Short mmCIF file of C-alpha atoms in Angstrom, two decimals:
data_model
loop_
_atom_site.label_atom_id
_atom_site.label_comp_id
_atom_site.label_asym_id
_atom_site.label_seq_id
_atom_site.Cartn_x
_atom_site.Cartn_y
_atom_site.Cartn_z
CA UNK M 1 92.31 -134.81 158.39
CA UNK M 2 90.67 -132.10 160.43
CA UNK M 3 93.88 -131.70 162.41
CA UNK M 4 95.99 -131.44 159.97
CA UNK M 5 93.37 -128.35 158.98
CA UNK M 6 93.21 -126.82 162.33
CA UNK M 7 97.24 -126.85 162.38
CA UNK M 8 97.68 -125.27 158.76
CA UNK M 9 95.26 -122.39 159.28
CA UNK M 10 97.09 -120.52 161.43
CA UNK M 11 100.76 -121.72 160.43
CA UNK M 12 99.75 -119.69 157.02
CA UNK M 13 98.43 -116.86 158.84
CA UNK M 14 101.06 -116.31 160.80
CA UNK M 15 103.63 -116.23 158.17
CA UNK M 16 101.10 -114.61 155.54
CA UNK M 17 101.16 -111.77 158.41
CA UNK M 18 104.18 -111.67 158.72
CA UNK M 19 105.06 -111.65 154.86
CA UNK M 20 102.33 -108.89 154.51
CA UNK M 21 104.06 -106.62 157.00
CA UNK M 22 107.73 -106.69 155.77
CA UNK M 23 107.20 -107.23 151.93
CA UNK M 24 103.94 -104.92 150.91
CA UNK M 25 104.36 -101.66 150.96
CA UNK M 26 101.51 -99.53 151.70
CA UNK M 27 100.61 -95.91 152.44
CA UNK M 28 101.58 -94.70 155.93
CA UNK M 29 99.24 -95.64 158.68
CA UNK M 30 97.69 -97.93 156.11
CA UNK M 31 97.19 -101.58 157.85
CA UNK M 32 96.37 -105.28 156.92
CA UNK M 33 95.54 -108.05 158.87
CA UNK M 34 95.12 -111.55 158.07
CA UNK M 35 92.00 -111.87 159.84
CA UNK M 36 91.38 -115.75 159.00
CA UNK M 37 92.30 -118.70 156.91
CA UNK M 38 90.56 -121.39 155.64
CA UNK M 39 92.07 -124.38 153.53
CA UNK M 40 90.18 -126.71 151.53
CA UNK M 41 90.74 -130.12 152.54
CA UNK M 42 93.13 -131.50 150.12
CA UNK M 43 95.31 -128.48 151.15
CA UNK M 44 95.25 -126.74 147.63
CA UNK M 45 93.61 -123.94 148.46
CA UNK M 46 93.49 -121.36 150.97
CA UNK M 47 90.89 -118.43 151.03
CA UNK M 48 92.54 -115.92 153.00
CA UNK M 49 90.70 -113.29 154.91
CA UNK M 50 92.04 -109.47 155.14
CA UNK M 51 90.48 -106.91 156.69
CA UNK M 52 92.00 -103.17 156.26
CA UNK M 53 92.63 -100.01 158.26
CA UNK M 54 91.33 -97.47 157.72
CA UNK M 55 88.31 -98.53 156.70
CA UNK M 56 88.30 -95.69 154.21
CA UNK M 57 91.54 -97.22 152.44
CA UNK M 58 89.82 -100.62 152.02
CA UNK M 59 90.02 -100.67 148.34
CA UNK M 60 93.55 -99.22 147.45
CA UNK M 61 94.85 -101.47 149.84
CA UNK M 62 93.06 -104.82 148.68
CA UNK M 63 94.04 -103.73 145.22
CA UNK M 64 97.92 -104.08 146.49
CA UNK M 65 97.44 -106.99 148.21
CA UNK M 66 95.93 -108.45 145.14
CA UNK M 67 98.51 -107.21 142.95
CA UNK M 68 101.22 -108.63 145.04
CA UNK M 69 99.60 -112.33 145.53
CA UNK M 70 101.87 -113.87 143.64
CA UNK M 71 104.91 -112.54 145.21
CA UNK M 72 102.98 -113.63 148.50
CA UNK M 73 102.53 -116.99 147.51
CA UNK M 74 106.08 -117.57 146.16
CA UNK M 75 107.19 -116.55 149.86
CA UNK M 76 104.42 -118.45 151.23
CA UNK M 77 106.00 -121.96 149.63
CA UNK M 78 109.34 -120.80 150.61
CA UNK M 79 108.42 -120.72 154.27
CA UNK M 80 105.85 -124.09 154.18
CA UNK M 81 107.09 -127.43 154.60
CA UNK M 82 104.21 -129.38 153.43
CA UNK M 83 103.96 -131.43 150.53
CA UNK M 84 100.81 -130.05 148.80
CA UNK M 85 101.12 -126.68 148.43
CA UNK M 86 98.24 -124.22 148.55
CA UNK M 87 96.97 -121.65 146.30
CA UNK M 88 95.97 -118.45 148.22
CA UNK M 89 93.44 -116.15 147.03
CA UNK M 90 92.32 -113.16 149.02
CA UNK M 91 88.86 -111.91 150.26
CA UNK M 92 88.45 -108.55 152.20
CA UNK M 93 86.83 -109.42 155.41
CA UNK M 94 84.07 -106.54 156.17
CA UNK M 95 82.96 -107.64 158.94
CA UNK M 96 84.33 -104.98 161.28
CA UNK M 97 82.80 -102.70 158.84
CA UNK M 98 79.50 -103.96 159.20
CA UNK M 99 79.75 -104.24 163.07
CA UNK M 100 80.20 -100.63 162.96
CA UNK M 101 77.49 -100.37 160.73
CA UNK M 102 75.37 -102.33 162.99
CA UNK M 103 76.23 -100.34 166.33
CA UNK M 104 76.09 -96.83 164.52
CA UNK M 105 72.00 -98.35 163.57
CA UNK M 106 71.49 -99.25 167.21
CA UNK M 107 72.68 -95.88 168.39
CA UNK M 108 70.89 -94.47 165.96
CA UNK M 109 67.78 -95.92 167.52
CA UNK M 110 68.41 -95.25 171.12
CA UNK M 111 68.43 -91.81 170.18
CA UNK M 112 64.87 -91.52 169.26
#
């Protein structure tokens, strides 16, 4: 079963990036990645990891993406050839934000 996992997570990133890219429409120089996927084990659900650019556009552009998950997910099926198909949900990935955060504390530091 944990095949079957490890081949699914990045089969629905790849087309949830893609999707993203040609069917959301965002500001200019607005960006979101798919930065990870991870699907329960029964395959009906995936929690799907976006992170945004600029980091200062985070919410208007999670609010889109949220706004548009159904759309997503209708294409998502389309494009799947499974038999289960999963339920997406999104959840901004901050975890480039807080690596910033993290190296703009350590420079801090190394300052003083």
């Amino acid at each position: 079963m944990p095949k079957r996992i490890d081949k699914i997570n990045p089969l629905i990133q790849d087309i949830l990036s893609k999707l993203i890219a040609k069917e959301i429409s965002l500001k200019p120089a607005v960006f979101i990645t798919v930065a990870k996927v991870d699907t329960s084990r029964d395959l009906r659900y995936a929690r799907v990891f976006v992170s945004v650019f600029p980091d200062t556009e985070r919410d208007y552009a999670f609010q889109t993406i949220l706004h548009e998950r159904s759309k997503l997910q209708k294409l998502l099926h389309q494009e799947l050839s499974t038999k289960i198909l999963p339920k997406i949900s999104f959840i901004l990935d901050e975890t480039e934000s807080r690596a910033d955060e993290i190296e703009r504390l350590f420079q801090e530091i190394k300052e003083e």
